[in-house]
PDB file of C-alpha atoms in Angstrom:
ATOM      1  CA  MET B   1      15.909 -63.400 -83.294  1.00  0.00           C
ATOM      2  CA  THR B   2      17.979 -60.212 -82.883  1.00  0.00           C
ATOM      3  CA  GLU B   3      15.260 -58.031 -84.428  1.00  0.00           C
ATOM      4  CA  ASN B   4      12.647 -59.502 -82.047  1.00  0.00           C
ATOM      5  CA  THR B   5      14.933 -58.947 -79.068  1.00  0.00           C
ATOM      6  CA  ASN B   6      15.627 -55.330 -80.049  1.00  0.00           C
ATOM      7  CA  SER B   7      11.913 -54.743 -80.574  1.00  0.00           C
ATOM      8  CA  ASN B   8      11.086 -56.155 -77.132  1.00  0.00           C
ATOM      9  CA  ILE B   9      13.735 -53.957 -75.524  1.00  0.00           C
ATOM     10  CA  GLN B  10      12.378 -50.873 -77.300  1.00  0.00           C
ATOM     11  CA  ASN B  11       8.797 -51.705 -76.261  1.00  0.00           C
ATOM     12  CA  SER B  12       9.897 -52.285 -72.675  1.00  0.00           C
ATOM     13  CA  GLU B  13      11.803 -48.992 -72.616  1.00  0.00           C
ATOM     14  CA  GLN B  14       8.835 -47.134 -74.107  1.00  0.00           C
ATOM     15  CA  ALA B  15       6.473 -48.661 -71.540  1.00  0.00           C
ATOM     16  CA  ARG B  16       8.834 -47.646 -68.736  1.00  0.00           C
ATOM     17  CA  GLU B  17       9.031 -44.070 -70.014  1.00  0.00           C
ATOM     18  CA  GLU B  18       5.240 -43.877 -70.331  1.00  0.00           C
ATOM     19  CA  LYS B  19       4.870 -45.149 -66.781  1.00  0.00           C
ATOM     20  CA  ILE B  20       7.316 -42.533 -65.487  1.00  0.00           C
ATOM     21  CA  ALA B  21       5.524 -39.779 -67.427  1.00  0.00           C
ATOM     22  CA  ALA B  22       2.134 -40.886 -66.042  1.00  0.00           C
ATOM     23  CA  SER B  23       3.528 -40.917 -62.509  1.00  0.00           C
ATOM     24  CA  ARG B  24       4.949 -37.417 -62.883  1.00  0.00           C
ATOM     25  CA  LYS B  25       1.640 -36.163 -64.257  1.00  0.00           C
ATOM     26  CA  LEU B  26      -0.270 -37.660 -61.320  1.00  0.00           C
ATOM     27  CA  ASN B  27       2.195 -36.156 -58.840  1.00  0.00           C
ATOM     28  CA  LYS B  28       1.663 -32.756 -60.425  1.00  0.00           C
ATOM     29  CA  GLN B  29      -2.136 -33.153 -60.334  1.00  0.00           C
ATOM     30  CA  LEU B  30      -2.011 -34.198 -56.680  1.00  0.00           C
ATOM     31  CA  LYS B  31       0.073 -31.164 -55.729  1.00  0.00           C
ATOM     32  CA  GLU B  32      -2.243 -28.813 -57.635  1.00  0.00           C
ATOM     33  CA  ASN B  33      -5.349 -30.414 -56.102  1.00  0.00           C
ATOM     34  CA  MET B  34      -4.084 -30.204 -52.535  1.00  0.00           C
ATOM     35  CA  SER B  35      -3.012 -26.568 -53.025  1.00  0.00           C
ATOM     36  CA  LYS B  36      -6.691 -25.693 -53.572  1.00  0.00           C
ATOM     37  CA  ILE B  37      -7.748 -27.204 -50.234  1.00  0.00           C
ATOM     38  CA  LYS B  38      -7.099 -25.053 -47.163  1.00  0.00           C
ATOM     39  CA  HIS B  39      -7.224 -27.677 -44.408  1.00  0.00           C
ATOM     40  CA  LYS B  40      -6.654 -31.426 -44.672  1.00  0.00           C
ATOM     41  CA  ILE B  41      -7.548 -33.527 -41.616  1.00  0.00           C
ATOM     42  CA  LEU B  42      -7.065 -37.263 -41.026  1.00  0.00           C
ATOM     43  CA  VAL B  43      -9.552 -39.090 -38.764  1.00  0.00           C
ATOM     44  CA  LEU B  44      -8.104 -42.332 -37.428  1.00  0.00           C
ATOM     45  CA  SER B  45      -8.324 -45.004 -34.751  1.00  0.00           C
ATOM     46  CA  ASN B  46      -6.121 -47.930 -33.864  1.00  0.00           C
ATOM     47  CA  LYS B  47      -8.928 -50.480 -33.948  1.00  0.00           C
ATOM     48  CA  GLY B  48     -12.294 -50.930 -35.611  1.00  0.00           C
ATOM     49  CA  GLY B  49     -15.699 -50.719 -33.994  1.00  0.00           C
ATOM     50  CA  VAL B  50     -15.188 -47.346 -32.290  1.00  0.00           C
ATOM     51  CA  GLY B  51     -17.535 -45.428 -34.594  1.00  0.00           C
ATOM     52  CA  LYS B  52     -14.739 -43.562 -36.365  1.00  0.00           C
ATOM     53  CA  SER B  53     -16.560 -43.284 -39.714  1.00  0.00           C
ATOM     54  CA  SER B  54     -19.780 -41.948 -38.172  1.00  0.00           C
ATOM     55  CA  VAL B  55     -17.707 -39.368 -36.280  1.00  0.00           C
ATOM     56  CA  ALA B  56     -15.837 -38.385 -39.467  1.00  0.00           C
ATOM     57  CA  VAL B  57     -19.078 -38.060 -41.455  1.00  0.00           C
ATOM     58  CA  ASN B  58     -20.829 -35.953 -38.824  1.00  0.00           C
ATOM     59  CA  LEU B  59     -17.796 -33.718 -38.350  1.00  0.00           C
ATOM     60  CA  ALA B  60     -17.753 -33.129 -42.120  1.00  0.00           C
ATOM     61  CA  CYS B  61     -21.500 -32.430 -42.125  1.00  0.00           C
ATOM     62  CA  SER B  62     -21.207 -30.077 -39.166  1.00  0.00           C
ATOM     63  CA  LEU B  63     -18.469 -28.122 -40.967  1.00  0.00           C
ATOM     64  CA  SER B  64     -20.556 -27.931 -44.149  1.00  0.00           C
ATOM     65  CA  GLU B  65     -23.554 -26.718 -42.143  1.00  0.00           C
ATOM     66  CA  LYS B  66     -21.424 -23.800 -40.944  1.00  0.00           C
ATOM     67  CA  GLY B  67     -20.979 -22.773 -44.583  1.00  0.00           C
ATOM     68  CA  PHE B  68     -17.587 -24.323 -45.234  1.00  0.00           C
ATOM     69  CA  LYS B  69     -16.970 -26.181 -48.483  1.00  0.00           C
ATOM     70  CA  VAL B  70     -16.062 -29.710 -47.405  1.00  0.00           C
ATOM     71  CA  GLY B  71     -14.865 -32.886 -49.061  1.00  0.00           C
ATOM     72  CA  ILE B  72     -14.705 -36.309 -47.428  1.00  0.00           C
ATOM     73  CA  LEU B  73     -12.475 -39.092 -48.719  1.00  0.00           C
ATOM     74  CA  ASP B  74     -13.321 -42.607 -47.582  1.00  0.00           C
ATOM     75  CA  ALA B  75      -9.830 -44.097 -47.404  1.00  0.00           C
ATOM     76  CA  ASP B  76     -11.130 -47.383 -45.982  1.00  0.00           C
ATOM     77  CA  LEU B  77     -10.806 -49.287 -49.255  1.00  0.00           C
ATOM     78  CA  HIS B  78     -11.745 -52.698 -47.855  1.00  0.00           C
ATOM     79  CA  GLY B  79     -14.707 -51.610 -45.755  1.00  0.00           C
ATOM     80  CA  PRO B  80     -16.055 -48.329 -47.171  1.00  0.00           C
ATOM     81  CA  SER B  81     -19.069 -47.052 -45.244  1.00  0.00           C
ATOM     82  CA  VAL B  82     -19.196 -43.331 -46.008  1.00  0.00           C
ATOM     83  CA  ALA B  83     -21.396 -43.914 -49.077  1.00  0.00           C
ATOM     84  CA  THR B  84     -24.006 -45.655 -46.926  1.00  0.00           C
ATOM     85  CA  MET B  85     -23.865 -43.006 -44.196  1.00  0.00           C
ATOM     86  CA  LEU B  86     -24.243 -40.148 -46.685  1.00  0.00           C
ATOM     87  CA  GLY B  87     -26.966 -41.886 -48.681  1.00  0.00           C
ATOM     88  CA  PHE B  88     -25.227 -42.382 -52.044  1.00  0.00           C
ATOM     89  CA  GLU B  89     -24.592 -46.123 -51.895  1.00  0.00           C
ATOM     90  CA  GLY B  90     -24.917 -47.605 -55.391  1.00  0.00           C
ATOM     91  CA  LYS B  91     -24.193 -44.287 -57.087  1.00  0.00           C
ATOM     92  CA  LYS B  92     -21.162 -44.542 -59.358  1.00  0.00           C
ATOM     93  CA  LEU B  93     -18.383 -42.021 -59.810  1.00  0.00           C
ATOM     94  CA  GLN B  94     -18.384 -40.248 -63.158  1.00  0.00           C
ATOM     95  CA  GLY B  95     -15.381 -39.062 -65.141  1.00  0.00           C
ATOM     96  CA  SER B  96     -14.649 -36.152 -67.432  1.00  0.00           C
ATOM     97  CA  SER B  97     -11.715 -35.042 -69.560  1.00  0.00           C
ATOM     98  CA  GLU B  98     -10.368 -33.276 -66.477  1.00  0.00           C
ATOM     99  CA  GLY B  99     -10.658 -36.183 -64.056  1.00  0.00           C
ATOM    100  CA  ILE B 100     -13.038 -37.905 -61.646  1.00  0.00           C
ATOM    101  CA  ILE B 101     -16.089 -35.964 -60.491  1.00  0.00           C
ATOM    102  CA  PRO B 102     -16.765 -36.357 -56.745  1.00  0.00           C
ATOM    103  CA  ILE B 103     -20.301 -37.129 -55.643  1.00  0.00           C
ATOM    104  CA  SER B 104     -22.278 -34.155 -54.388  1.00  0.00           C
ATOM    105  CA  ALA B 105     -23.759 -35.585 -51.192  1.00  0.00           C
ATOM    106  CA  PHE B 106     -25.303 -32.495 -49.573  1.00  0.00           C
ATOM    107  CA  SER B 107     -25.007 -28.733 -49.820  1.00  0.00           C
ATOM    108  CA  ASN B 108     -21.324 -27.746 -49.496  1.00  0.00           C
ATOM    109  CA  LEU B 109     -20.299 -31.412 -49.187  1.00  0.00           C
ATOM    110  CA  VAL B 110     -18.700 -33.690 -51.797  1.00  0.00           C
ATOM    111  CA  ALA B 111     -17.423 -37.217 -51.251  1.00  0.00           C
ATOM    112  CA  VAL B 112     -15.449 -40.036 -52.819  1.00  0.00           C
ATOM    113  CA  SER B 113     -15.553 -43.685 -51.778  1.00  0.00           C
ATOM    114  CA  MET B 114     -14.343 -46.994 -53.177  1.00  0.00           C
ATOM    115  CA  ALA B 115     -17.959 -48.130 -52.767  1.00  0.00           C
ATOM    116  CA  SER B 116     -18.769 -46.003 -55.839  1.00  0.00           C
ATOM    117  CA  LEU B 117     -16.295 -47.946 -58.000  1.00  0.00           C
ATOM    118  CA  ILE B 118     -17.121 -51.525 -57.007  1.00  0.00           C
ATOM    119  CA  GLU B 119     -19.825 -53.184 -59.109  1.00  0.00           C
ATOM    120  CA  ASN B 120     -20.926 -55.575 -56.363  1.00  0.00           C
ATOM    121  CA  SER B 121     -20.997 -54.273 -52.790  1.00  0.00           C
ATOM    122  CA  ASP B 122     -20.533 -57.829 -51.487  1.00  0.00           C
ATOM    123  CA  ALA B 123     -17.329 -58.410 -53.471  1.00  0.00           C
ATOM    124  CA  PRO B 124     -14.142 -58.224 -51.359  1.00  0.00           C
ATOM    125  CA  LEU B 125     -11.311 -55.964 -52.445  1.00  0.00           C
ATOM    126  CA  ILE B 126      -8.329 -58.320 -52.627  1.00  0.00           C
ATOM    127  CA  TRP B 127      -5.438 -55.901 -52.999  1.00  0.00           C
ATOM    128  CA  ARG B 128      -1.917 -55.747 -51.634  1.00  0.00           C
ATOM    129  CA  GLY B 129      -0.333 -52.569 -50.272  1.00  0.00           C
ATOM    130  CA  PRO B 130       1.087 -51.089 -53.515  1.00  0.00           C
ATOM    131  CA  LEU B 131      -2.301 -51.154 -55.260  1.00  0.00           C
ATOM    132  CA  LYS B 132      -3.961 -49.443 -52.307  1.00  0.00           C
ATOM    133  CA  GLY B 133      -1.319 -46.724 -52.361  1.00  0.00           C
ATOM    134  CA  ILE B 134      -1.912 -46.103 -56.061  1.00  0.00           C
ATOM    135  CA  ALA B 135      -5.703 -45.947 -55.548  1.00  0.00           C
ATOM    136  CA  LEU B 136      -5.380 -43.358 -52.772  1.00  0.00           C
ATOM    137  CA  LYS B 137      -2.978 -41.325 -54.872  1.00  0.00           C
ATOM    138  CA  GLN B 138      -5.512 -41.319 -57.714  1.00  0.00           C
ATOM    139  CA  PHE B 139      -8.333 -40.309 -55.353  1.00  0.00           C
ATOM    140  CA  LEU B 140      -6.268 -37.344 -54.215  1.00  0.00           C
ATOM    141  CA  GLY B 141      -4.784 -36.418 -57.589  1.00  0.00           C
ATOM    142  CA  GLU B 142      -7.386 -37.309 -60.210  1.00  0.00           C
ATOM    143  CA  VAL B 143     -10.570 -36.289 -58.394  1.00  0.00           C
ATOM    144  CA  GLN B 144     -11.747 -32.747 -59.140  1.00  0.00           C
ATOM    145  CA  TRP B 145     -12.011 -31.694 -55.502  1.00  0.00           C
ATOM    146  CA  GLY B 146     -11.973 -28.026 -56.441  1.00  0.00           C
ATOM    147  CA  ASN B 147     -11.557 -25.208 -53.925  1.00  0.00           C
ATOM    148  CA  LEU B 148     -12.383 -26.609 -50.491  1.00  0.00           C
ATOM    149  CA  ASP B 149     -12.090 -25.270 -46.973  1.00  0.00           C
ATOM    150  CA  PHE B 150     -11.717 -28.774 -45.515  1.00  0.00           C
ATOM    151  CA  LEU B 151     -10.895 -32.270 -46.716  1.00  0.00           C
ATOM    152  CA  ILE B 152     -11.744 -34.904 -44.110  1.00  0.00           C
ATOM    153  CA  VAL B 153     -10.019 -38.252 -44.699  1.00  0.00           C
ATOM    154  CA  ASP B 154     -11.729 -41.212 -43.025  1.00  0.00           C
ATOM    155  CA  SER B 155      -8.890 -43.680 -42.516  1.00  0.00           C
ATOM    156  CA  PRO B 156      -9.335 -47.425 -41.918  1.00  0.00           C
ATOM    157  CA  PRO B 157      -8.449 -48.757 -38.447  1.00  0.00           C
ATOM    158  CA  GLY B 158      -4.801 -49.194 -37.556  1.00  0.00           C
ATOM    159  CA  THR B 159      -1.536 -47.558 -38.561  1.00  0.00           C
ATOM    160  CA  GLY B 160      -0.821 -49.480 -41.775  1.00  0.00           C
ATOM    161  CA  ASP B 161      -0.796 -48.852 -45.515  1.00  0.00           C
ATOM    162  CA  GLU B 162      -3.706 -46.447 -45.945  1.00  0.00           C
ATOM    163  CA  PRO B 163      -3.051 -43.906 -43.156  1.00  0.00           C
ATOM    164  CA  LEU B 164       0.687 -44.059 -43.870  1.00  0.00           C
ATOM    165  CA  SER B 165       0.057 -43.395 -47.583  1.00  0.00           C
ATOM    166  CA  ILE B 166      -2.230 -40.452 -46.793  1.00  0.00           C
ATOM    167  CA  CYS B 167       0.356 -38.885 -44.475  1.00  0.00           C
ATOM    168  CA  GLN B 168       3.084 -39.284 -47.078  1.00  0.00           C
ATOM    169  CA  LEU B 169       0.955 -38.082 -49.989  1.00  0.00           C
ATOM    170  CA  ILE B 170      -0.277 -35.006 -48.071  1.00  0.00           C
ATOM    171  CA  PRO B 171       2.745 -33.760 -46.119  1.00  0.00           C
ATOM    172  CA  GLU B 172       0.879 -30.523 -45.365  1.00  0.00           C
ATOM    173  CA  LEU B 173      -1.846 -32.293 -43.336  1.00  0.00           C
ATOM    174  CA  GLU B 174      -3.369 -29.945 -40.779  1.00  0.00           C
ATOM    175  CA  GLY B 175      -3.357 -32.807 -38.308  1.00  0.00           C
ATOM    176  CA  GLY B 176      -4.999 -35.993 -37.121  1.00  0.00           C
ATOM    177  CA  ILE B 177      -8.060 -36.568 -34.929  1.00  0.00           C
ATOM    178  CA  ILE B 178      -8.052 -39.806 -32.938  1.00  0.00           C
ATOM    179  CA  VAL B 179     -11.360 -41.526 -32.181  1.00  0.00           C
ATOM    180  CA  THR B 180     -11.438 -43.938 -29.255  1.00  0.00           C
ATOM    181  CA  THR B 181     -13.836 -45.493 -26.759  1.00  0.00           C
ATOM    182  CA  PRO B 182     -14.034 -44.815 -22.995  1.00  0.00           C
ATOM    183  CA  GLN B 183     -12.663 -48.017 -21.453  1.00  0.00           C
ATOM    184  CA  GLY B 184      -9.174 -48.102 -19.996  1.00  0.00           C
ATOM    185  CA  VAL B 185      -7.800 -50.336 -22.735  1.00  0.00           C
ATOM    186  CA  ALA B 186      -8.460 -47.441 -25.118  1.00  0.00           C
ATOM    187  CA  LEU B 187      -5.422 -45.763 -23.597  1.00  0.00           C
ATOM    188  CA  LEU B 188      -3.189 -48.364 -25.251  1.00  0.00           C
ATOM    189  CA  ASP B 189      -4.873 -47.924 -28.642  1.00  0.00           C
ATOM    190  CA  SER B 190      -4.750 -44.142 -28.469  1.00  0.00           C
ATOM    191  CA  ARG B 191      -1.068 -44.238 -27.533  1.00  0.00           C
ATOM    192  CA  LYS B 192      -0.253 -46.055 -30.785  1.00  0.00           C
ATOM    193  CA  CYS B 193      -2.130 -43.515 -32.896  1.00  0.00           C
ATOM    194  CA  VAL B 194      -0.510 -40.577 -31.127  1.00  0.00           C
ATOM    195  CA  ASN B 195       2.968 -42.035 -31.628  1.00  0.00           C
ATOM    196  CA  PHE B 196       2.149 -42.857 -35.265  1.00  0.00           C
ATOM    197  CA  LEU B 197       1.295 -39.226 -35.982  1.00  0.00           C
ATOM    198  CA  ARG B 198       4.231 -37.870 -34.002  1.00  0.00           C
ATOM    199  CA  ASN B 199       6.690 -40.180 -35.755  1.00  0.00           C
ATOM    200  CA  LEU B 200       5.476 -38.754 -39.059  1.00  0.00           C
ATOM    201  CA  LYS B 201       5.614 -35.155 -37.763  1.00  0.00           C
ATOM    202  CA  ILE B 202       1.828 -34.790 -38.122  1.00  0.00           C
ATOM    203  CA  PRO B 203       0.157 -32.563 -35.486  1.00  0.00           C
ATOM    204  CA  VAL B 204      -2.368 -34.270 -33.185  1.00  0.00           C
ATOM    205  CA  LEU B 205      -5.469 -32.081 -33.153  1.00  0.00           C
ATOM    206  CA  GLY B 206      -7.025 -34.082 -30.352  1.00  0.00           C
ATOM    207  CA  ILE B 207      -8.873 -37.144 -29.106  1.00  0.00           C
ATOM    208  CA  ILE B 208     -12.620 -37.773 -29.282  1.00  0.00           C
ATOM    209  CA  GLU B 209     -14.128 -40.263 -26.827  1.00  0.00           C
ATOM    210  CA  ASN B 210     -16.997 -41.935 -28.694  1.00  0.00           C
ATOM    211  CA  MET B 211     -19.735 -44.185 -27.235  1.00  0.00           C
ATOM    212  CA  SER B 212     -19.276 -42.368 -23.941  1.00  0.00           C
ATOM    213  CA  GLY B 213     -22.310 -43.311 -21.893  1.00  0.00           C
ATOM    214  CA  LEU B 214     -25.938 -43.999 -22.716  1.00  0.00           C
ATOM    215  CA  LYS B 215     -28.844 -41.931 -21.433  1.00  0.00           C
ATOM    216  CA  CYS B 216     -31.634 -44.307 -20.393  1.00  0.00           C
ATOM    217  CA  PRO B 217     -34.737 -43.453 -22.469  1.00  0.00           C
ATOM    218  CA  TYR B 218     -36.990 -44.387 -19.525  1.00  0.00           C
ATOM    219  CA  CYS B 219     -35.426 -42.884 -16.404  1.00  0.00           C
ATOM    220  CA  GLY B 220     -32.980 -40.423 -17.939  1.00  0.00           C
ATOM    221  CA  LYS B 221     -30.076 -41.832 -15.919  1.00  0.00           C
ATOM    222  CA  ASN B 222     -26.670 -41.994 -17.615  1.00  0.00           C
ATOM    223  CA  ILE B 223     -25.233 -45.506 -17.978  1.00  0.00           C
ATOM    224  CA  ASP B 224     -21.497 -45.978 -18.604  1.00  0.00           C
ATOM    225  CA  LEU B 225     -21.660 -49.128 -20.745  1.00  0.00           C
ATOM    226  CA  PHE B 226     -17.939 -49.021 -21.551  1.00  0.00           C
ATOM    227  CA  LYS B 227     -16.766 -47.373 -18.310  1.00  0.00           C
ATOM    228  CA  SER B 228     -15.621 -43.779 -18.750  1.00  0.00           C
ATOM    229  CA  GLY B 229     -12.606 -41.533 -19.143  1.00  0.00           C
ATOM    230  CA  GLY B 230     -10.243 -43.569 -21.355  1.00  0.00           C
ATOM    231  CA  GLY B 231     -10.045 -40.913 -24.051  1.00  0.00           C
ATOM    232  CA  LYS B 232      -9.625 -38.040 -21.613  1.00  0.00           C
ATOM    233  CA  LYS B 233      -6.945 -39.938 -19.694  1.00  0.00           C
ATOM    234  CA  ALA B 234      -5.026 -40.559 -22.930  1.00  0.00           C
ATOM    235  CA  ALA B 235      -5.250 -36.874 -23.876  1.00  0.00           C
ATOM    236  CA  GLU B 236      -3.942 -35.820 -20.472  1.00  0.00           C
ATOM    237  CA  GLU B 237      -1.088 -38.319 -20.589  1.00  0.00           C
ATOM    238  CA  PHE B 238       0.116 -37.099 -23.982  1.00  0.00           C
ATOM    239  CA  LYS B 239      -0.693 -33.444 -23.302  1.00  0.00           C
ATOM    240  CA  ILE B 240      -2.915 -33.137 -26.353  1.00  0.00           C
ATOM    241  CA  PRO B 241      -6.402 -31.582 -26.639  1.00  0.00           C
ATOM    242  CA  PHE B 242      -9.386 -33.590 -25.468  1.00  0.00           C
ATOM    243  CA  LEU B 243     -12.103 -32.590 -27.929  1.00  0.00           C
ATOM    244  CA  GLY B 244     -15.096 -34.131 -26.179  1.00  0.00           C
ATOM    245  CA  LYS B 245     -17.303 -37.095 -25.333  1.00  0.00           C
ATOM    246  CA  ILE B 246     -19.943 -38.318 -27.758  1.00  0.00           C
ATOM    247  CA  PRO B 247     -22.609 -40.486 -26.073  1.00  0.00           C
ATOM    248  CA  ILE B 248     -24.290 -43.556 -27.505  1.00  0.00           C
ATOM    249  CA  ASP B 249     -27.401 -42.312 -29.258  1.00  0.00           C
ATOM    250  CA  LEU B 250     -29.904 -44.737 -30.773  1.00  0.00           C
ATOM    251  CA  ASN B 251     -30.792 -42.137 -33.384  1.00  0.00           C
ATOM    252  CA  MET B 252     -27.169 -42.148 -34.519  1.00  0.00           C
ATOM    253  CA  VAL B 253     -27.505 -45.834 -35.399  1.00  0.00           C
ATOM    254  CA  ASN B 254     -30.671 -45.265 -37.391  1.00  0.00           C
ATOM    255  CA  SER B 255     -29.390 -42.193 -39.223  1.00  0.00           C
ATOM    256  CA  THR B 256     -26.176 -43.884 -40.391  1.00  0.00           C
ATOM    257  CA  ASP B 257     -28.112 -46.897 -41.682  1.00  0.00           C
ATOM    258  CA  ASP B 258     -30.646 -44.661 -43.426  1.00  0.00           C
ATOM    259  CA  GLY B 259     -28.030 -42.462 -45.114  1.00  0.00           C
ATOM    260  CA  LYS B 260     -29.310 -39.345 -43.356  1.00  0.00           C
ATOM    261  CA  PRO B 261     -26.499 -37.766 -41.305  1.00  0.00           C
ATOM    262  CA  TYR B 262     -27.356 -37.361 -37.641  1.00  0.00           C
ATOM    263  CA  ILE B 263     -26.148 -33.763 -37.516  1.00  0.00           C
ATOM    264  CA  PHE B 264     -28.806 -32.815 -40.102  1.00  0.00           C
ATOM    265  CA  GLN B 265     -31.646 -34.932 -38.719  1.00  0.00           C
ATOM    266  CA  TYR B 266     -31.295 -34.056 -35.031  1.00  0.00           C
ATOM    267  CA  LYS B 267     -29.915 -30.524 -35.048  1.00  0.00           C
ATOM    268  CA  ASP B 268     -31.277 -29.621 -31.602  1.00  0.00           C
ATOM    269  CA  SER B 269     -30.126 -32.751 -29.772  1.00  0.00           C
ATOM    270  CA  ASP B 270     -27.472 -32.824 -27.040  1.00  0.00           C
ATOM    271  CA  THR B 271     -25.249 -34.981 -29.259  1.00  0.00           C
ATOM    272  CA  ALA B 272     -25.503 -32.510 -32.154  1.00  0.00           C
ATOM    273  CA  ARG B 273     -24.456 -29.718 -29.790  1.00  0.00           C
ATOM    274  CA  ILE B 274     -21.432 -31.792 -28.736  1.00  0.00           C
ATOM    275  CA  PHE B 275     -20.424 -32.238 -32.390  1.00  0.00           C
ATOM    276  CA  LYS B 276     -20.751 -28.505 -32.962  1.00  0.00           C
ATOM    277  CA  LYS B 277     -18.601 -27.769 -29.915  1.00  0.00           C
ATOM    278  CA  ILE B 278     -15.935 -30.217 -31.156  1.00  0.00           C
ATOM    279  CA  VAL B 279     -15.945 -28.496 -34.547  1.00  0.00           C
ATOM    280  CA  GLU B 280     -15.479 -25.114 -32.856  1.00  0.00           C
ATOM    281  CA  LEU B 281     -12.488 -26.462 -30.919  1.00  0.00           C
ATOM    282  CA  ILE B 282     -10.949 -27.778 -34.141  1.00  0.00           C
ATOM    283  CA  ILE B 283     -11.503 -24.484 -35.982  1.00  0.00           C
ATOM    284  CA  ASN B 284      -9.981 -22.522 -33.098  1.00  0.00           C
ATOM    285  CA  GLN B 285      -6.894 -24.750 -33.155  1.00  0.00           C
ATOM    286  CA  ILE B 286      -6.445 -24.212 -36.862  1.00  0.00           C
ATOM    287  CA  LYS B 287      -6.810 -20.448 -36.464  1.00  0.00           C
TER     288      LYS B 287
END
């Protein structure tokens, strides 16, 4: 009885020490990884359905088109969509002796998404907070991101586990970009995101007003489907940069479903020019 008890205690102590050693190793890897990335930016919104992921993807693509080396981390573990938007849905992440190899989506652009780890895309991810924190830590620490100019983190809606974990794991975040919609109620949602970032001492790089008007394909008249000005009003209230308005574009819907980023497919469109202007504003802030 005593020998079995002593053996169990020794095994438990050994397991605890191994766990501590593994945690220290991952912390070291994370620090080394992040030191190789010049600018880390979090893209967030307080609610879903505002087109945050499509904005994050096209911002990343626009940066890569300018010659920057860019990585995009899909931190939306329960509803990953970056893989679909970048056209690598169904492609699995590969490992090496040095860690996880990110998927090379386009020239100058690599990406990592939970969608590349799940066997069945219809299977729900039934995880509590601690597991999600560990997964994000592994994505940041065990993935071979390499030397990047930008890492864009597409956060899930809200101010819960995932965005909080990202902000705590990357204390040197360049800042956060808030995506909202034009209606007045967006002011309330934007306020929460702004206060979330400020409470964590993360700079607010600005607000993007998405789905801001629709140009009628027949008469050319602009239609404000969701009113107008909510994002700009929020930016003015909090004295933070207003980065721009992105209109509803039917081609945006098709390009995200087809896995062909809008910014590459419609380079000469008005919307593409707006994205490029937003990117310039972000770069100028960082400079």
